[in-house]
């Protein structure tokens, strides 16, 4: 008896999965009671040399794969919505379990695939779509059994985190840090998806579906990348004891969800402060356990393969237990809805321009302040003064308790 697997794509992730199935053959067999064999690999360019065993079908034609006489699991490690969505639909209809690392496809089509999988009584693993090797999806599934998840925050884009870390540690400009990320293979030639927050946004949508049973209306979620962050701002934050992090956040308030994807500041006491370079981290706040922080490698060949292999065991054993809880979330609110006071680092306006509605708690330079105010006030001011940039301080209430420790920079 064997479990026959097809891997779509043989890039960083596909090759990592292939190699891990070979290196962890005995563990998989012991767990599943069957040998796991890669039956086929789908690629685009059949001129490239690949280190794949001779008895594995290597093809550019998905039809050859879907028509194999035995096929149990299809792993999606290709890029983009199409044709991955189409291939996975066919695999589910044939009765295969599927596993995907493809966050863009899954953010767009996750619900349709999950519904189709339920209809065909197969399972879907998508751990690798969020935070690479960090087992956040399985943790949420476990927690969701009784805990009520209230909020999730995450550093889920390693490229942005690497750039912010380089800018602070080496005092580099955004452009130089991005160039280095590209040289090291952490950023694509076109970095828009990472630095403008799209990649993080897709991951937030996947997390939201798992934690809250629903993905918000995409238009209601604020999405801001890291391109507005200058070396000066990073230095100012550093002197104040804060670090910039690009953070996705989604929280449930009653039957409403509030989501955002944006740069924020965190203090030394926040678990994200020491999450540096390409590392990812996710905070889950739930009613019984409180806060849990998971941290680990957000990308790369073997961390991502680890998530896929754990999913391989999960789908093989899950017996259709992958149904996600669905909570009726009635409304999704953007940042502007919040009327609770928060602390912010703001820049690009004068003290006169801030008054009378906003009073600085501290003035850092001519046009940079720490203020305590609501989301509504900040957005109102930003409308009035498009030059204003604003960054919430995630654990800002500590400033109130311990003002002097933080507010050491004054003009
Ligand atoms: N890299 C990571 O660390 C990471 C982490 C988490 C999730 N992911 C996700 O995992 C997926 C794969 O990422 P990757 O980094 O492995 O990408 P990659 O290195 O660019 O590899 C992509 C592979 O897919 C194949 N491919 C692309 N389009 C195809 C098509 N239409 N038909 C058949 N084969 C096709 C390519 O074939 P050729 O080799 O013939 O060009 C290549 O082997 C993406 O969705 C990505 O977002 C990646």
Coordinates of C-alpha atoms and ligand atoms in Angstrom, one line a residue:
X1 CA 0.0 0.0 0.0
X2 CA 1.3 3.4 -0.9
X3 CA 0.2 7.0 -0.8
X4 CA 0.8 8.5 -4.3
X5 CA 1.6 12.2 -4.4
X6 CA 1.8 14.6 -7.3
X7 CA 3.8 17.9 -6.8
X8 CA 2.8 20.8 -8.9
X9 CA 5.9 23.0 -9.3
X10 CA 9.6 22.1 -8.7
X11 CA 11.0 25.4 -7.5
X12 CA 12.0 26.3 -3.9
X13 CA 8.9 24.7 -2.3
X14 CA 8.3 21.8 -4.7
X15 CA 11.9 20.6 -4.6
X16 CA 11.9 21.0 -0.8
X17 CA 8.8 18.8 -0.5
X18 CA 10.2 16.2 -2.9
X19 CA 13.5 16.0 -1.0
X20 CA 11.8 15.9 2.4
X21 CA 9.5 13.0 1.3
X22 CA 12.7 11.1 0.5
X23 CA 14.6 12.0 3.7
X24 CA 11.7 11.4 6.0
X25 CA 10.4 8.3 4.3
X26 CA 10.5 6.1 7.4
X27 CA 8.8 8.7 9.7
X28 CA 6.0 9.1 7.2
X29 CA 5.5 5.3 6.8
X30 CA 5.5 4.8 10.5
X31 CA 2.8 7.5 10.9
X32 CA 0.6 6.6 8.0
X33 CA 1.2 2.9 7.9
X34 CA 1.9 3.3 4.2
X35 CA 4.8 4.3 2.0
X36 CA 4.6 7.8 0.6
X37 CA 5.7 8.0 -3.0
X38 CA 6.0 11.0 -5.4
X39 CA 4.3 9.7 -8.5
X40 CA 4.5 12.9 -10.7
X41 CA 5.9 16.4 -10.8
X42 CA 4.4 19.2 -12.9
X43 CA 6.8 21.8 -14.3
X44 CA 6.6 24.6 -16.9
X45 CA 10.0 24.4 -18.5
X46 CA 11.0 20.9 -19.5
X47 CA 14.5 22.1 -20.6
X48 CA 15.7 22.6 -16.9
X49 CA 17.8 19.8 -15.3
X50 CA 16.1 18.4 -12.2
X51 CA 17.3 16.0 -9.6
X52 CA 14.2 13.7 -9.8
X53 CA 14.2 9.9 -9.7
X54 CA 13.7 8.2 -13.1
X55 CA 10.5 6.4 -12.2
X56 CA 8.7 9.8 -11.4
X57 CA 6.6 11.2 -14.2
X58 CA 7.9 14.7 -15.0
X59 CA 5.5 16.6 -17.2
X60 CA 4.3 20.0 -18.4
X61 CA 0.8 18.6 -19.0
X62 CA -1.5 18.4 -15.9
X63 CA -3.9 16.0 -17.8
X64 CA -1.2 13.3 -17.6
X65 CA -1.2 13.8 -13.8
X66 CA -4.9 13.9 -13.2
X67 CA -5.3 10.7 -15.3
X68 CA -2.7 8.6 -13.4
X69 CA -4.2 5.3 -12.3
X70 CA -3.5 6.0 -8.6
X71 CA -3.3 9.6 -7.2
X72 CA -4.1 10.4 -3.5
X73 CA -2.6 13.8 -2.7
X74 CA -1.9 16.8 -4.9
X75 CA 0.6 19.4 -3.6
X76 CA 0.3 22.9 -5.2
X77 CA 3.7 24.6 -5.2
X78 CA 3.2 26.8 -8.2
X79 CA 2.8 30.6 -8.4
X80 CA -0.4 32.7 -8.8
X81 CA -4.1 32.0 -9.0
X82 CA -4.2 30.4 -12.4
X83 CA -3.9 27.7 -13.4
X84 CA -3.4 26.4 -9.8
X85 CA -7.1 26.9 -8.8
X86 CA -8.2 25.0 -11.9
X87 CA -5.8 22.1 -11.3
X88 CA -6.8 21.8 -7.6
X89 CA -10.5 21.8 -8.4
X90 CA -9.9 18.9 -10.8
X91 CA -7.9 17.1 -8.1
X92 CA -10.6 17.5 -5.5
X93 CA -13.3 16.3 -8.0
X94 CA -11.2 13.2 -8.6
X95 CA -11.2 12.5 -4.9
X96 CA -7.6 13.6 -4.0
X97 CA -6.7 15.5 -0.8
X98 CA -4.9 18.7 -1.7
X99 CA -2.2 20.7 0.0
X100 CA -1.2 24.2 -1.1
X101 CA 1.6 26.7 -0.4
X102 CA 0.0 29.2 -2.8
X103 CA -1.3 32.1 -0.7
X104 CA -2.4 34.3 -3.5
X105 CA -4.6 31.5 -5.0
X106 CA -5.9 30.4 -1.6
X107 CA -6.7 33.9 -0.4
X108 CA -8.8 34.3 -3.6
X109 CA -10.3 30.8 -3.9
X110 CA -10.0 29.2 -0.5
X111 CA -13.7 29.2 0.3
X112 CA -14.6 27.6 -3.0
X113 CA -12.0 24.9 -2.6
X114 CA -13.0 24.2 1.0
X115 CA -16.7 23.9 0.0
X116 CA -15.8 21.7 -2.9
X117 CA -13.6 19.5 -0.7
X118 CA -16.4 19.1 1.8
X119 CA -18.7 18.0 -1.1
X120 CA -16.1 15.4 -2.2
X121 CA -15.1 14.4 1.3
X122 CA -11.5 15.2 1.0
X123 CA -9.2 17.4 3.0
X124 CA -7.2 20.6 2.3
X125 CA -3.9 21.5 4.0
X126 CA -2.8 25.1 3.7
X127 CA -0.4 25.6 6.5
X128 CA 2.4 26.8 4.1
X129 CA 0.3 29.7 2.9
X130 CA 0.9 31.7 6.1
X131 CA 4.3 32.2 7.8
X132 CA 6.2 29.4 6.1
X133 CA 7.4 26.9 8.7
X134 CA 5.4 28.4 11.7
X135 CA 2.5 26.0 12.4
X136 CA 0.0 28.8 12.9
X137 CA -2.9 27.2 11.1
X138 CA -2.8 23.9 13.1
X139 CA -2.4 25.9 16.3
X140 CA -5.5 27.9 15.4
X141 CA -7.4 24.7 14.6
X142 CA -6.5 23.3 17.9
X143 CA -7.2 26.5 19.9
X144 CA -10.5 26.9 18.1
X145 CA -11.9 23.8 19.6
X146 CA -12.8 25.6 22.8
X147 CA -11.0 29.0 23.0
X148 CA -12.6 32.0 21.4
X149 CA -10.0 33.8 19.3
X150 CA -10.3 37.5 19.8
X151 CA -7.4 38.9 17.8
X152 CA -4.5 37.9 15.6
X153 CA -1.4 40.0 14.9
X154 CA 1.5 38.9 12.8
X155 CA 4.7 39.7 11.1
X156 CA 4.1 37.5 8.1
X157 CA 6.2 39.0 5.4
X158 CA 9.9 38.1 5.8
X159 CA 11.0 40.5 3.0
X160 CA 9.5 43.6 4.7
X161 CA 10.9 42.6 8.0
X162 CA 14.4 42.0 6.5
X163 CA 14.3 45.4 4.9
X164 CA 13.2 47.2 8.2
X165 CA 15.9 45.3 10.1
X166 CA 18.6 46.2 7.6
X167 CA 17.5 49.9 7.6
X168 CA 17.8 50.1 11.4
X169 CA 20.9 47.9 12.0
X170 CA 23.0 49.1 9.1
X171 CA 21.5 52.6 8.8
X172 CA 20.6 51.9 5.1
X173 CA 18.1 53.6 2.9
X174 CA 15.0 51.7 1.9
X175 CA 16.3 51.4 -1.7
X176 CA 19.7 49.9 -0.5
X177 CA 18.0 47.5 1.9
X178 CA 15.6 46.4 -0.9
X179 CA 18.5 45.9 -3.3
X180 CA 20.3 43.7 -0.7
X181 CA 17.1 41.7 -0.1
X182 CA 16.9 41.1 -3.9
X183 CA 20.6 40.0 -4.0
X184 CA 20.0 37.5 -1.2
X185 CA 17.0 36.1 -3.0
X186 CA 14.5 37.4 -0.3
X187 CA 12.8 39.8 -2.6
X188 CA 11.5 39.3 -6.2
X189 CA 12.8 41.5 -9.1
X190 CA 9.3 43.2 -8.8
X191 CA 9.0 43.6 -5.0
X192 CA 5.5 45.2 -5.1
X193 CA 3.7 42.2 -3.5
X194 CA 6.0 42.3 -0.5
X195 CA 6.8 45.9 0.1
X196 CA 3.3 47.2 -0.6
X197 CA 1.7 44.7 1.7
X198 CA -0.2 42.5 -0.8
X199 CA 1.5 39.2 0.3
X200 CA 0.8 40.0 4.0
X201 CA -2.8 41.0 3.1
X202 CA -3.4 37.6 1.4
X203 CA -2.1 35.8 4.5
X204 CA -4.3 37.9 6.8
X205 CA -7.3 36.8 4.7
X206 CA -6.4 33.1 5.1
X207 CA -5.8 33.6 8.9
X208 CA -9.1 35.4 9.3
X209 CA -11.0 32.5 7.6
X210 CA -9.4 30.0 10.0
X211 CA -9.8 32.1 13.2
X212 CA -13.1 33.8 12.6
X213 CA -14.8 31.6 10.0
X214 CA -14.9 34.4 7.5
X215 CA -12.7 36.6 5.4
X216 CA -13.5 40.3 5.6
X217 CA -14.6 42.4 2.7
X218 CA -11.3 43.1 1.1
X219 CA -12.0 46.7 0.5
X220 CA -12.6 47.3 4.2
X221 CA -9.1 46.3 5.2
X222 CA -6.5 49.0 5.3
X223 CA -3.4 47.9 3.4
X224 CA -0.2 50.0 3.8
X225 CA 3.3 48.8 2.9
X226 CA 6.6 49.9 4.2
X227 CA 7.7 52.2 1.4
X228 CA 6.8 55.4 3.4
X229 CA 9.3 54.5 6.2
X230 CA 12.4 56.6 6.0
X231 CA 15.8 56.1 7.7
X232 CA 15.1 59.2 9.8
X233 CA 11.9 57.7 11.1
X234 CA 13.6 54.4 11.9
X235 CA 16.3 56.3 13.8
X236 CA 13.8 58.4 15.7
X237 CA 11.8 55.3 16.7
X238 CA 15.0 53.6 17.7
X239 CA 16.0 56.5 20.0
X240 CA 12.5 56.4 21.6
X241 CA 13.0 52.6 22.3
X242 CA 10.7 51.5 19.5
X243 CA 11.1 49.4 16.3
X244 CA 9.1 49.5 13.1
X245 CA 7.4 46.2 12.2
X246 CA 5.0 45.5 9.4
X247 CA 2.1 43.9 11.1
X248 CA -1.2 42.3 9.9
X249 CA -4.0 42.5 12.5
X250 CA -7.5 41.3 12.7
X251 CA -9.8 41.4 15.7
X252 CA -13.3 40.5 16.5
X253 CA -15.5 43.1 18.3
X254 CA -18.9 41.7 18.8
X255 CA -20.0 40.5 15.4
X256 CA -17.6 42.8 13.6
X257 CA -14.1 42.3 12.3
X258 CA -11.5 45.0 12.2
X259 CA -8.5 44.4 10.0
X260 CA -5.4 46.2 9.0
X261 CA -2.1 45.6 7.2
X262 CA 0.4 48.3 8.0
X263 CA 3.7 49.4 9.7
X264 CA 3.4 49.9 13.4
X265 CA 5.8 50.5 16.3
X266 CA 6.5 48.1 19.1
X267 CA 8.4 48.7 22.3
X268 CA 11.1 46.5 23.9
X269 CA 8.5 44.6 25.9
X270 CA 6.5 43.5 22.9
X271 CA 7.2 40.0 21.5
X272 CA 7.6 41.4 18.0
X273 CA 10.5 43.7 19.0
X274 CA 13.1 41.0 18.7
X275 CA 11.6 39.4 15.5
X276 CA 14.3 40.3 13.0
X277 CA 15.4 39.7 9.5
X278 CA 13.3 37.2 7.5
X279 CA 11.7 35.7 10.7
X280 CA 7.9 35.6 11.0
X281 CA 5.8 35.7 14.2
X282 CA 2.2 35.5 15.0
X283 CA 0.3 36.5 18.2
X284 CA -3.0 34.9 18.9
X285 CA -5.2 36.4 21.7
X286 CA -7.9 34.1 22.9
X287 CA -10.3 34.1 25.8
X288 CA -9.0 31.1 27.8
X289 CA -5.3 30.9 27.2
X290 CA -4.6 34.7 26.6
X291 CA -1.7 35.5 24.3
X292 CA 0.3 32.9 22.5
X293 CA 3.3 33.9 20.3
X294 CA 4.7 31.6 17.6
X295 CA 7.9 32.6 15.9
X296 CA 10.0 30.9 13.3
X297 CA 11.2 30.9 9.7
X298 CA 8.7 32.5 7.4
X299 CA 10.0 31.1 4.1
X300 CA 12.7 29.0 2.5
X301 CA 12.9 25.5 1.1
X302 CA 12.8 23.3 4.2
X303 CA 10.7 25.5 6.6
X304 CA 8.0 25.6 3.9
X305 CA 8.5 21.9 3.1
X306 CA 8.0 21.2 6.8
X307 CA 4.6 22.9 6.8
X308 CA 3.6 20.9 3.6
X309 CA 4.8 17.6 5.1
X310 CA 2.9 18.1 8.4
X311 CA -0.1 18.8 6.2
X312 CA 0.5 15.6 4.3
X313 CA 0.1 13.7 7.5
X314 CA -2.8 15.9 8.5
X315 CA -4.8 15.3 5.3
X316 CA -4.0 11.6 5.3
X317 CA -5.3 11.2 8.9
X318 CA -7.9 13.9 9.1
X319 CA -10.9 12.0 7.8
X320 CA -12.5 15.2 6.6
X321 CA -12.1 17.0 10.0
X322 CA -10.8 20.0 8.1
X323 CA -14.2 21.7 8.1
X324 CA -13.6 25.2 9.4
X325 CA -15.8 26.7 11.9
X326 CA -17.9 29.4 10.4
X327 CA -19.0 32.3 12.5
X328 CA -21.4 34.8 11.1
X329 CA -19.5 38.0 11.0
X330 CA -21.9 40.7 10.0
X331 CA -19.8 43.6 9.3
X332 CA -16.1 44.3 8.7
X333 CA -14.8 47.7 9.7
X334 CA -11.7 49.5 8.5
X335 CA -9.3 51.3 10.9
X336 CA -11.5 54.4 10.9
X337 CA -14.1 52.8 13.0
X338 CA -12.0 52.6 16.1
X339 CA -12.9 55.3 18.6
X340 CA -10.6 54.0 21.4
X341 CA -7.5 56.1 22.1
X342 CA -4.2 54.8 20.9
X343 CA -0.6 56.1 20.8
X344 CA 0.9 57.1 17.5
X345 CA 4.2 58.3 16.1
X346 CA 3.2 60.9 13.5
X347 CA 5.3 62.9 11.2
X348 CA 4.9 65.5 8.4
X349 CA 2.8 68.2 10.2
X350 CA 3.6 71.1 12.5
X351 CA 2.2 71.5 16.1
X352 CA -0.1 74.3 14.9
X353 CA -1.5 72.0 12.2
X354 CA -2.2 69.3 14.7
X355 CA -4.2 71.6 17.0
X356 CA -6.8 72.0 18.2
X357 CA -8.0 68.4 17.9
X358 CA -4.7 66.6 18.7
X359 CA -2.3 67.4 21.5
X360 CA 1.1 65.8 21.4
X361 CA 2.3 63.8 24.3
X362 CA 5.8 64.5 23.2
X363 CA 7.5 66.4 20.4
X364 CA 10.4 64.6 18.8
X365 CA 11.4 67.1 16.2
X366 CA 9.8 70.1 14.3
X367 CA 7.3 67.8 12.5
X368 CA 7.4 64.5 14.4
X369 CA 5.3 63.8 17.5
X370 CA 4.0 61.2 19.8
X371 CA 0.2 61.7 20.2
X372 CA -2.6 59.9 22.0
X373 CA -5.8 60.0 20.0
X374 CA -8.4 57.9 18.2
X375 CA -8.1 56.3 14.7
X376 CA -10.9 58.6 13.6
X377 CA -9.0 61.7 14.6
X378 CA -5.8 60.5 12.9
X379 CA -7.6 59.7 9.6
X380 CA -9.4 63.0 9.7
X381 CA -6.0 64.8 10.1
X382 CA -4.4 62.7 7.3
X383 CA -7.2 63.8 5.0
X384 CA -6.6 67.4 5.9
X385 CA -2.8 67.0 5.6
X386 CA -1.8 64.4 3.0
X387 CA 1.9 64.9 4.0
X388 CA 1.1 63.3 7.4
X389 CA 2.3 59.8 8.0
X390 CA 1.1 57.9 11.1
X391 CA 2.2 54.7 12.9
X392 CA 0.3 53.2 15.8
X393 CA 2.3 52.1 18.8
X394 CA 1.0 48.6 19.4
X395 CA 1.7 48.5 23.1
X396 CA 1.4 52.3 23.5
X397 CA -0.5 52.2 26.8
X398 CA 2.8 51.4 28.4
X399 CA 3.9 54.9 27.6
X400 CA 1.2 56.2 30.0
X401 CA 2.4 53.9 32.7
X402 CA 6.0 54.5 32.2
X403 CA 6.3 57.7 30.3
X404 CA 9.8 58.7 31.2
X405 CA 11.4 55.4 30.1
X406 CA 10.2 56.0 26.5
X407 CA 10.0 59.7 26.0
X408 CA 13.7 60.5 26.2
X409 CA 14.0 62.3 22.8
X410 CA 12.9 65.9 22.9
X411 CA 14.0 69.0 21.0
Ligands
LIG1 N1 9.6 30.2 -1.5 C1 9.1 30.2 -0.3 O1 9.8 30.3 0.7 C2 7.6 30.1 -0.1 C3 7.1 30.0 1.2 C4 5.7 29.9 1.4 C5 4.9 29.8 0.3 N2 5.4 29.9 -1.0 C6 4.5 29.8 -2.2 O2 4.8 28.5 -2.8 C7 4.6 28.6 -4.2 C8 5.9 28.2 -4.9 O3 6.9 29.1 -4.5 P1 8.4 28.9 -4.9 O4 9.2 29.9 -4.2 O5 8.7 27.4 -4.9 O6 8.3 29.3 -6.5 P2 9.5 29.1 -7.6 O7 10.8 28.8 -7.0 O8 9.4 30.2 -8.5 O9 9.0 27.8 -8.3 C9 7.8 27.7 -9.0 C10 7.7 26.3 -9.7 O10 6.4 26.2 -10.3 C11 6.5 25.9 -11.6 N3 5.4 26.5 -12.3 C12 5.0 27.8 -12.3 N4 3.9 28.0 -13.0 C13 3.6 26.8 -13.5 C14 2.6 26.4 -14.4 N5 1.7 27.2 -14.8 N6 2.5 25.1 -14.7 C15 3.5 24.2 -14.2 N7 4.5 24.6 -13.4 C16 4.5 25.9 -13.1 C17 7.9 26.4 -12.1 O11 8.3 25.6 -13.2 P3 9.7 25.7 -13.9 O12 10.7 25.2 -12.9 O13 9.6 24.8 -15.0 O14 9.9 27.2 -14.2 C18 8.7 26.2 -10.8 O15 9.2 24.8 -10.8 C19 4.2 30.1 -4.5 O16 2.8 30.1 -4.6 C20 4.7 30.8 -3.2 O17 3.9 32.0 -2.9 C21 6.7 30.0 -1.2

